mmCIF file of C-alpha atoms in Angstrom:
data_model
loop_
_atom_site.group_PDB
_atom_site.id
_atom_site.type_symbol
_atom_site.label_atom_id
_atom_site.label_comp_id
_atom_site.label_asym_id
_atom_site.label_seq_id
_atom_site.Cartn_x
_atom_site.Cartn_y
_atom_site.Cartn_z
ATOM 1 C CA MET L 1 90.299 48.363 167.322
ATOM 2 C CA ASN L 2 93.530 49.612 165.662
ATOM 3 C CA LYS L 3 95.280 45.898 166.880
ATOM 4 C CA ILE L 4 95.147 43.584 164.294
ATOM 5 C CA VAL L 5 97.457 40.825 165.537
ATOM 6 C CA SER L 6 98.216 40.589 168.691
ATOM 7 C CA VAL L 7 100.321 37.666 169.720
ATOM 8 C CA LYS L 8 101.380 37.058 174.348
ATOM 9 C CA GLY L 9 103.498 34.428 175.209
ATOM 10 C CA LEU L 10 103.107 32.241 171.812
ATOM 11 C CA ASN L 11 105.339 28.823 172.855
ATOM 12 C CA LYS L 12 105.857 25.739 169.664
ATOM 13 C CA LYS L 13 107.894 23.036 169.535
ATOM 14 C CA ILE L 14 107.604 20.669 166.818
ATOM 15 C CA ASN L 15 109.428 17.497 167.529
ATOM 16 C CA LYS L 16 111.019 19.034 171.493
ATOM 17 C CA LYS L 17 112.440 21.872 169.068
ATOM 18 C CA GLN L 18 111.768 24.689 170.500
ATOM 19 C CA ILE L 19 110.862 26.881 167.333
ATOM 20 C CA LEU L 20 108.933 29.631 169.040
ATOM 21 C CA ASN L 21 109.958 31.019 172.496
ATOM 22 C CA ASN L 22 107.323 32.863 173.763
ATOM 23 C CA LEU L 23 107.087 35.704 171.827
ATOM 24 C CA SER L 24 104.471 38.555 172.014
ATOM 25 C CA PHE L 25 104.272 41.390 169.956
ATOM 26 C CA GLU L 26 101.424 43.487 168.129
ATOM 27 C CA ILE L 27 100.615 44.790 164.442
ATOM 28 C CA GLU L 28 98.583 47.934 163.622
ATOM 29 C CA LYS L 29 96.258 47.722 161.480
ATOM 30 C CA GLY L 30 97.412 49.687 157.955
ATOM 31 C CA ARG L 31 100.563 48.460 158.557
ATOM 32 C CA ILE L 32 103.500 46.764 156.035
ATOM 33 C CA VAL L 33 105.778 44.122 157.977
ATOM 34 C CA GLY L 34 108.002 42.512 156.797
ATOM 35 C CA LEU L 35 109.254 39.724 159.535
ATOM 36 C CA LEU L 36 112.349 38.541 158.805
ATOM 37 C CA GLY L 37 115.299 36.667 159.968
ATOM 38 C CA PRO L 38 117.687 33.477 158.712
ATOM 39 C CA ASN L 39 116.834 30.300 158.035
ATOM 40 C CA GLY L 40 115.172 27.853 161.115
ATOM 41 C CA ALA L 41 113.868 31.354 162.542
ATOM 42 C CA GLY L 42 110.259 30.329 162.978
ATOM 43 C CA LYS L 43 109.026 32.776 160.863
ATOM 44 C CA THR L 44 107.144 30.645 158.200
ATOM 45 C CA THR L 45 106.147 28.695 161.578
ATOM 46 C CA LEU L 46 104.586 31.702 162.552
ATOM 47 C CA LEU L 47 102.537 32.289 160.134
ATOM 48 C CA LYS L 48 101.055 28.423 160.101
ATOM 49 C CA ILE L 49 100.221 29.275 164.036
ATOM 50 C CA LEU L 50 98.466 32.710 162.684
ATOM 51 C CA MET L 51 96.373 31.406 159.416
ATOM 52 C CA ASN L 52 95.640 28.231 162.417
ATOM 53 C CA ILE L 53 97.301 25.794 160.479
ATOM 54 C CA TYR L 54 99.834 24.762 163.094
ATOM 55 C CA HIS L 55 98.445 24.339 166.859
ATOM 56 C CA LYS L 56 100.263 27.090 169.576
ATOM 57 C CA ASP L 57 101.565 25.462 172.203
ATOM 58 C CA SER L 58 100.557 27.919 174.838
ATOM 59 C CA GLY L 59 100.208 31.825 174.224
ATOM 60 C CA HIS L 60 97.319 33.853 173.320
ATOM 61 C CA VAL L 61 97.001 35.101 169.840
ATOM 62 C CA GLU L 62 94.275 37.771 168.521
ATOM 63 C CA ILE L 63 93.670 37.912 165.262
ATOM 64 C CA CYS L 64 90.642 41.573 164.420
ATOM 65 C CA GLY L 65 90.547 40.246 168.035
ATOM 66 C CA LEU L 66 89.232 37.378 168.040
ATOM 67 C CA PRO L 67 90.627 34.475 169.084
ATOM 68 C CA LEU L 68 92.075 32.088 166.725
ATOM 69 C CA GLY L 69 89.239 29.684 164.477
ATOM 70 C CA TYR L 70 87.127 29.678 162.308
ATOM 71 C CA GLU L 71 86.436 33.272 162.473
ATOM 72 C CA THR L 72 89.524 34.744 162.244
ATOM 73 C CA LYS L 73 90.781 32.271 159.271
ATOM 74 C CA GLN L 74 88.160 34.222 156.912
ATOM 75 C CA HIS L 75 89.857 37.470 157.272
ATOM 76 C CA ILE L 76 93.098 36.269 156.458
ATOM 77 C CA SER L 77 94.838 36.368 152.250
ATOM 78 C CA TYR L 78 96.964 33.879 153.529
ATOM 79 C CA MET L 79 100.175 32.678 150.654
ATOM 80 C CA PRO L 80 102.022 29.920 151.431
ATOM 81 C CA GLU L 81 105.075 28.646 150.830
ATOM 82 C CA ASN L 82 104.586 25.649 148.693
ATOM 83 C CA ASN L 83 101.452 25.482 146.172
ATOM 84 C CA HIS L 84 99.016 24.238 147.186
ATOM 85 C CA LEU L 85 97.348 24.322 144.138
ATOM 86 C CA PHE L 86 95.463 20.814 142.405
ATOM 87 C CA PRO L 87 98.354 19.826 139.391
ATOM 88 C CA TRP L 88 95.495 19.193 137.099
ATOM 89 C CA MET L 89 93.540 22.343 137.356
ATOM 90 C CA LYS L 90 93.971 25.039 135.215
ATOM 91 C CA ILE L 91 94.089 28.989 135.777
ATOM 92 C CA ASN L 92 90.799 29.983 135.508
ATOM 93 C CA ASP L 93 89.314 26.852 137.544
ATOM 94 C CA ALA L 94 92.222 28.034 139.895
ATOM 95 C CA ILE L 95 90.134 31.036 139.829
ATOM 96 C CA GLN L 96 86.894 29.314 139.827
ATOM 97 C CA TYR L 97 88.276 27.315 142.829
ATOM 98 C CA TYR L 98 88.745 29.879 145.319
ATOM 99 C CA ASN L 99 85.670 32.578 144.180
ATOM 100 C CA ASP L 100 83.414 29.050 145.204
ATOM 101 C CA MET L 101 86.255 29.520 148.262
ATOM 102 C CA PHE L 102 85.794 32.648 149.845
ATOM 103 C CA SER L 103 82.958 35.003 149.723
ATOM 104 C CA ASP L 104 85.097 38.189 149.762
ATOM 105 C CA PHE L 105 86.811 36.859 146.743
ATOM 106 C CA ASP L 106 86.991 39.640 143.602
ATOM 107 C CA ILE L 107 86.848 38.583 140.113
ATOM 108 C CA LYS L 108 87.113 40.837 138.571
ATOM 109 C CA ARG L 109 90.399 41.989 140.843
ATOM 110 C CA ALA L 110 91.694 38.785 139.625
ATOM 111 C CA ASP L 111 91.368 39.699 136.172
ATOM 112 C CA GLU L 112 92.641 43.102 137.288
ATOM 113 C CA LEU L 113 96.332 41.353 138.299
ATOM 114 C CA CYS L 114 96.205 38.870 135.562
ATOM 115 C CA VAL L 115 96.613 41.719 132.802
ATOM 116 C CA ILE L 116 99.536 43.433 135.338
ATOM 117 C CA LEU L 117 101.379 39.899 136.010
ATOM 118 C CA ASN L 118 100.954 38.582 132.697
ATOM 119 C CA ILE L 119 99.210 35.503 133.407
ATOM 120 C CA ASN L 120 97.631 33.717 130.467
ATOM 121 C CA LYS L 121 94.198 32.198 132.529
ATOM 122 C CA GLU L 122 94.064 28.727 130.096
ATOM 123 C CA GLU L 123 96.972 27.874 131.268
ATOM 124 C CA ASN L 124 98.148 24.407 133.499
ATOM 125 C CA ILE L 125 99.044 24.904 137.104
ATOM 126 C CA SER L 126 101.458 21.715 136.828
ATOM 127 C CA SER L 127 103.096 23.405 133.237
ATOM 128 C CA LEU L 128 104.388 26.663 135.107
ATOM 129 C CA SER L 129 107.890 27.708 136.127
ATOM 130 C CA LYS L 130 108.719 28.308 139.560
ATOM 131 C CA GLY L 131 107.935 32.076 139.256
ATOM 132 C CA GLY L 132 105.047 31.593 137.083
ATOM 133 C CA LYS L 133 103.495 29.758 140.171
ATOM 134 C CA GLU L 134 104.998 32.700 142.764
ATOM 135 C CA ARG L 135 102.622 34.884 140.356
ATOM 136 C CA LEU L 136 99.619 33.082 140.528
ATOM 137 C CA LEU L 137 99.527 32.106 143.999
ATOM 138 C CA LEU L 138 100.668 36.393 144.740
ATOM 139 C CA MET L 139 97.046 36.985 141.885
ATOM 140 C CA LEU L 140 94.868 34.541 144.302
ATOM 141 C CA THR L 141 95.898 36.235 147.585
ATOM 142 C CA PHE L 142 95.526 39.759 146.085
ATOM 143 C CA ALA L 143 91.632 39.402 144.550
ATOM 144 C CA ARG L 144 90.232 38.605 148.135
ATOM 145 C CA ASN L 145 89.370 41.597 149.886
ATOM 146 C CA THR L 146 90.367 40.957 153.630
ATOM 147 C CA ASN L 147 91.473 43.022 156.035
ATOM 148 C CA LEU L 148 94.621 41.007 156.988
ATOM 149 C CA TYR L 149 97.680 39.784 153.975
ATOM 150 C CA LEU L 150 100.262 36.859 154.899
ATOM 151 C CA LEU L 151 102.857 36.496 152.352
ATOM 152 C CA ASP L 152 105.492 33.882 153.253
ATOM 153 C CA GLU L 153 108.281 34.132 150.777
ATOM 154 C CA PRO L 154 106.180 35.212 148.385
ATOM 155 C CA ILE L 155 109.198 36.470 145.455
ATOM 156 C CA GLY L 156 112.010 34.506 145.434
ATOM 157 C CA GLY L 157 111.173 33.240 142.189
ATOM 158 C CA ILE L 158 110.222 36.203 140.433
ATOM 159 C CA ASP L 159 112.158 37.920 138.316
ATOM 160 C CA PRO L 160 113.463 41.678 138.779
ATOM 161 C CA LEU L 161 110.665 43.149 135.928
ATOM 162 C CA THR L 162 107.498 41.279 137.398
ATOM 163 C CA ARG L 163 108.686 42.042 140.636
ATOM 164 C CA LYS L 164 108.728 45.728 140.063
ATOM 165 C CA LYS L 165 104.707 45.601 139.012
ATOM 166 C CA LEU L 166 104.061 43.373 141.804
ATOM 167 C CA ILE L 167 105.745 45.747 144.144
ATOM 168 C CA LYS L 168 103.359 48.028 142.700
ATOM 169 C CA THR L 169 99.942 46.365 143.013
ATOM 170 C CA ILE L 170 101.048 45.048 146.495
ATOM 171 C CA PHE L 171 101.418 49.330 147.101
ATOM 172 C CA SER L 172 97.962 50.045 145.558
ATOM 173 C CA THR L 173 96.315 47.311 147.621
ATOM 174 C CA ALA L 174 97.625 48.654 150.657
ATOM 175 C CA ASN L 175 95.225 51.761 150.448
ATOM 176 C CA GLY L 176 95.619 51.914 154.115
ATOM 177 C CA GLU L 177 92.861 50.106 155.530
ATOM 178 C CA CYS L 178 94.539 46.220 154.713
ATOM 179 C CA THR L 179 97.599 45.190 157.049
ATOM 180 C CA ILE L 180 100.739 43.186 155.515
ATOM 181 C CA LEU L 181 102.498 40.148 157.310
ATOM 182 C CA ILE L 182 105.923 39.263 154.659
ATOM 183 C CA SER L 183 108.887 37.702 154.818
ATOM 184 C CA THR L 184 111.620 36.965 153.281
ATOM 185 C CA HIS L 185 114.847 37.305 152.060
ATOM 186 C CA GLN L 186 114.985 39.974 148.855
ATOM 187 C CA LEU L 187 114.678 43.079 151.051
ATOM 188 C CA TYR L 188 116.279 45.141 149.110
ATOM 189 C CA ASP L 189 113.263 44.814 146.511
ATOM 190 C CA VAL L 190 111.348 46.104 149.959
ATOM 191 C CA GLU L 191 113.054 47.908 151.418
ATOM 192 C CA THR L 192 111.440 51.134 151.034
ATOM 193 C CA LEU L 193 107.526 49.471 151.402
ATOM 194 C CA LEU L 194 108.141 48.612 154.652
ATOM 195 C CA ASP L 195 106.381 50.782 157.589
ATOM 196 C CA ASP L 196 108.383 48.430 160.412
ATOM 197 C CA VAL L 197 110.292 45.096 160.918
ATOM 198 C CA LEU L 198 110.424 42.387 163.443
ATOM 199 C CA PHE L 199 113.164 39.957 163.288
ATOM 200 C CA LEU L 200 112.831 36.585 164.466
ATOM 201 C CA HIS L 201 116.655 34.657 165.453
ATOM 202 C CA ASN L 202 116.266 31.466 166.697
ATOM 203 C CA GLY L 203 112.136 31.674 167.906
ATOM 204 C CA ASN L 204 113.029 34.571 169.544
ATOM 205 C CA LEU L 205 111.390 38.458 168.591
ATOM 206 C CA ILE L 206 114.112 40.360 168.786
ATOM 207 C CA LEU L 207 113.349 43.500 167.755
ATOM 208 C CA LEU L 208 109.834 45.611 166.026
ATOM 209 C CA ASP L 209 110.623 48.903 165.074
ATOM 210 C CA SER L 210 109.634 51.278 162.750
ATOM 211 C CA ALA L 211 111.679 51.337 159.283
ATOM 212 C CA GLU L 212 112.413 55.061 159.040
ATOM 213 C CA HIS L 213 113.288 55.060 162.899
ATOM 214 C CA ILE L 214 115.963 52.423 162.055
ATOM 215 C CA ARG L 215 117.514 55.085 159.171
ATOM 216 C CA GLU L 216 117.066 57.880 161.437
ATOM 217 C CA GLU L 217 118.727 56.446 164.796
ATOM 218 C CA CYS L 218 121.627 54.496 162.989
ATOM 219 C CA GLY L 219 121.873 55.991 159.305
ATOM 220 C CA LYS L 220 121.737 52.565 158.211
ATOM 221 C CA SER L 221 119.852 51.068 155.286
ATOM 222 C CA LEU L 222 117.289 47.858 156.579
ATOM 223 C CA GLU L 223 119.841 45.290 154.534
ATOM 224 C CA GLU L 224 122.813 46.553 156.690
ATOM 225 C CA TYR L 225 121.364 46.763 160.209
ATOM 226 C CA TYR L 226 119.874 43.436 159.264
ATOM 227 C CA MET L 227 123.612 42.418 158.870
ATOM 228 C CA GLU L 228 124.368 44.071 162.141
ATOM 229 C CA VAL L 229 121.950 42.787 164.538
ATOM 230 C CA PHE L 230 122.082 39.019 162.820
ATOM 231 C CA GLU L 231 125.943 38.280 163.014
ATOM 232 C CA ASN L 232 126.252 39.692 165.849
ATOM 233 C CA ALA L 233 122.942 37.320 167.427
ATOM 234 C CA MET R 1 112.740 57.740 142.120
ATOM 235 C CA LYS R 2 115.876 55.633 143.321
ATOM 236 C CA TYR R 3 115.840 56.303 147.561
ATOM 237 C CA ASN R 4 119.195 56.790 149.591
ATOM 238 C CA THR R 5 117.985 53.754 152.340
ATOM 239 C CA THR R 6 120.247 54.710 154.703
ATOM 240 C CA VAL R 7 117.946 58.111 155.045
ATOM 241 C CA PRO R 8 114.502 58.198 156.077
ATOM 242 C CA ILE R 9 112.378 57.783 152.812
ATOM 243 C CA TYR R 10 109.624 60.586 154.542
ATOM 244 C CA LEU R 11 113.247 62.926 153.969
ATOM 245 C CA GLN R 12 113.473 62.678 150.641
ATOM 246 C CA ILE R 13 110.569 62.433 149.227
ATOM 247 C CA MET R 14 109.937 65.796 151.019
ATOM 248 C CA ASP R 15 113.004 67.107 149.966
ATOM 249 C CA ARG R 16 112.410 65.719 146.425
ATOM 250 C CA ILE R 17 109.119 67.946 146.322
ATOM 251 C CA LYS R 18 110.718 71.290 147.613
ATOM 252 C CA LYS R 19 112.447 71.131 144.732
ATOM 253 C CA ASP R 20 109.648 70.439 142.845
ATOM 254 C CA ILE R 21 108.235 73.599 143.617
ATOM 255 C CA VAL R 22 111.523 75.530 143.244
ATOM 256 C CA THR R 23 111.772 74.927 140.230
ATOM 257 C CA GLU R 24 108.051 75.053 139.473
ATOM 258 C CA VAL R 25 107.491 72.129 138.006
ATOM 259 C CA LEU R 26 105.312 72.429 141.247
ATOM 260 C CA PRO R 27 104.487 75.749 140.296
ATOM 261 C CA LYS R 28 102.493 77.543 143.148
ATOM 262 C CA GLY R 29 98.696 76.979 143.866
ATOM 263 C CA GLU R 30 98.947 74.332 142.532
ATOM 264 C CA ARG R 31 96.279 71.622 143.024
ATOM 265 C CA ILE R 32 99.054 68.189 143.998
ATOM 266 C CA SER R 33 97.530 64.912 143.765
ATOM 267 C CA SER R 34 96.238 62.943 147.074
ATOM 268 C CA VAL R 35 98.299 61.484 149.058
ATOM 269 C CA ARG R 36 97.750 57.517 147.525
ATOM 270 C CA VAL R 37 98.290 58.296 143.640
ATOM 271 C CA LEU R 38 101.353 60.087 145.299
ATOM 272 C CA ALA R 39 102.366 57.391 147.041
ATOM 273 C CA GLU R 40 102.144 55.034 144.295
ATOM 274 C CA GLN R 41 104.297 57.449 142.337
ATOM 275 C CA PHE R 42 106.701 57.331 144.336
ATOM 276 C CA GLU R 43 106.377 53.942 144.832
ATOM 277 C CA VAL R 44 105.796 53.865 148.776
ATOM 278 C CA ASN R 45 103.815 52.667 151.416
ATOM 279 C CA LEU R 46 101.028 55.442 152.548
ATOM 280 C CA ASN R 47 101.833 55.727 155.171
ATOM 281 C CA THR R 48 105.361 57.465 154.907
ATOM 282 C CA MET R 49 103.901 59.280 152.110
ATOM 283 C CA GLN R 50 101.540 60.657 154.351
ATOM 284 C CA ARG R 51 103.971 61.154 157.114
ATOM 285 C CA ALA R 52 105.685 63.537 154.248
ATOM 286 C CA CYS R 53 102.455 65.464 153.260
ATOM 287 C CA SER R 54 102.302 66.534 157.038
ATOM 288 C CA GLU R 55 105.729 66.981 157.490
ATOM 289 C CA LEU R 56 105.149 69.197 155.313
ATOM 290 C CA GLU R 57 102.383 71.010 155.318
ATOM 291 C CA ARG R 58 103.717 71.304 159.096
ATOM 292 C CA GLU R 59 106.450 73.360 157.645
ATOM 293 C CA GLY R 60 104.317 75.444 155.500
ATOM 294 C CA VAL R 61 105.332 74.224 152.355
ATOM 295 C CA ILE R 62 101.575 72.734 151.472
ATOM 296 C CA PHE R 63 98.289 72.958 152.682
ATOM 297 C CA THR R 64 94.956 71.365 153.100
ATOM 298 C CA GLN R 65 91.335 72.661 152.192
ATOM 299 C CA ARG R 66 88.845 70.263 154.729
ATOM 300 C CA GLY R 67 87.101 68.569 151.141
ATOM 301 C CA VAL R 68 88.511 69.513 148.520
ATOM 302 C CA GLY R 69 92.582 68.455 148.810
ATOM 303 C CA SER R 70 95.760 70.159 148.526
ATOM 304 C CA PHE R 71 98.098 72.256 147.556
ATOM 305 C CA VAL R 72 101.082 74.152 146.527
ATOM 306 C CA THR R 73 101.469 77.156 149.028
ATOM 307 C CA ASN R 74 100.873 80.731 147.930
ATOM 308 C CA ASP R 75 103.348 82.099 150.714
ATOM 309 C CA GLU R 76 105.917 83.844 148.849
ATOM 310 C CA ALA R 77 108.063 84.301 151.839
ATOM 311 C CA VAL R 78 107.960 80.726 152.215
ATOM 312 C CA LEU R 79 108.800 80.044 148.849
ATOM 313 C CA ASN R 80 111.786 81.870 149.356
ATOM 314 C CA ALA R 81 112.735 80.337 151.502
ATOM 315 C CA LEU R 82 112.907 77.391 150.244
ATOM 316 C CA LYS R 83 114.802 77.899 147.519
ATOM 317 C CA GLU R 84 116.755 79.796 149.962
ATOM 318 C CA LYS R 85 118.243 77.063 152.588
ATOM 319 C CA MET R 86 118.726 74.222 148.695
ATOM 320 C CA SER R 87 121.342 76.989 147.023
ATOM 321 C CA GLY R 88 122.537 77.390 151.444
ATOM 322 C CA SER R 89 123.093 74.200 151.651
ATOM 323 C CA LEU R 90 124.634 73.456 147.918
ATOM 324 C CA VAL R 91 127.227 76.809 148.499
ATOM 325 C CA LYS R 92 127.968 75.102 151.873
ATOM 326 C CA THR R 93 128.827 71.518 150.477
ATOM 327 C CA PHE R 94 130.499 73.037 147.310
ATOM 328 C CA VAL R 95 133.298 74.926 149.749
ATOM 329 C CA SER R 96 133.405 72.494 152.539
ATOM 330 C CA GLU R 97 134.341 70.143 149.980
ATOM 331 C CA MET R 98 136.857 72.072 148.214
ATOM 332 C CA LYS R 99 138.563 73.117 151.161
ATOM 333 C CA GLU R 100 138.961 69.892 152.213
ATOM 334 C CA LEU R 101 140.900 69.953 148.767
ATOM 335 C CA GLY R 102 143.079 72.796 149.258
ATOM 336 C CA TYR R 103 141.386 75.638 147.876
ATOM 337 C CA SER R 104 141.964 78.840 149.553
ATOM 338 C CA GLU R 105 139.195 81.281 149.272
ATOM 339 C CA ASN R 106 140.428 83.034 146.400
ATOM 340 C CA GLU R 107 141.911 80.161 144.148
ATOM 341 C CA MET R 108 137.650 79.301 144.395
ATOM 342 C CA TYR R 109 136.225 82.430 143.557
ATOM 343 C CA GLU R 110 138.615 82.421 140.037
ATOM 344 C CA ILE R 111 137.080 79.096 139.926
ATOM 345 C CA LEU R 112 133.244 79.573 139.979
ATOM 346 C CA LYS R 113 134.402 82.514 137.623
ATOM 347 C CA LYS R 114 135.553 80.364 134.942
ATOM 348 C CA GLU R 115 133.220 78.213 135.341
ATOM 349 C CA LEU R 116 130.308 80.734 134.782
ATOM 350 C CA LYS R 117 132.042 82.206 131.482
ATOM 351 C CA LYS R 118 132.234 79.090 130.035
#
């Protein structure tokens, strides 16, 4: 079973607006895939559908060979765009909360990640900065041992130094077993990390290709290629 | 390591490893780290590193012993060829760029001699 995500003819409307338009693609196991596109392209909606938070209008979605549902959620570690944790919690409470919620949560790994990402476990969640919240969510997301990680804009508010450490952490987690789908605008930072890129524009899939193939064929960096594609889109 | 993002990354990693082999940072016969460790070192993903290694293996620069690990080749012919290819491409760029600047062959000799005597 090499296809970890398989999407066929996916449609989604929100308030009569077509957000995703007949999307079909597959993601292979062990790949790190960048989900790229301008604002409003449908990236977050797509991730939420994979996570079964939004219901699809039509089409077929399989995760690890299973149709969307309760079971598929267990295979996915999802980092949402917004902070969903209770503001009265301390970071330590959040770790315990995740530990209770997910059977694949690894407390040891959480501790390691706290050190790497410079997280003080006694701090209150409500007093965290934007970058602090993102670091916390990343720590919680990657402390789970699972097959598929969905990251929605994970590094927007993180300083360059932590970002570098973080990107290294993402590498070491991606040990060839797990798959990461990451939506981001910080293309430059993840340029060397991505295996494949998926370009979304107004709900249409305009490209799914391997990063090295783009460099080889066009002699362009992903960022340059992105500019070219979306300027003419 | 800084990458030129317009060139396939696996090629840049291959060049880097070859350079390390020629300069004997990685001596012949030396065991090289696992793909996973290398991926972390080069800050790329596992698939890219895997590709770089299998291409190096295909070119005979490294070889893998099942269950033991990967090693730099002991084959002098391969090592010499590597070195020759590298110096060859350096000289080629030098000559072509000097030609672009309008230097003649003799002038190039003179400039090289002068530089070498420094």
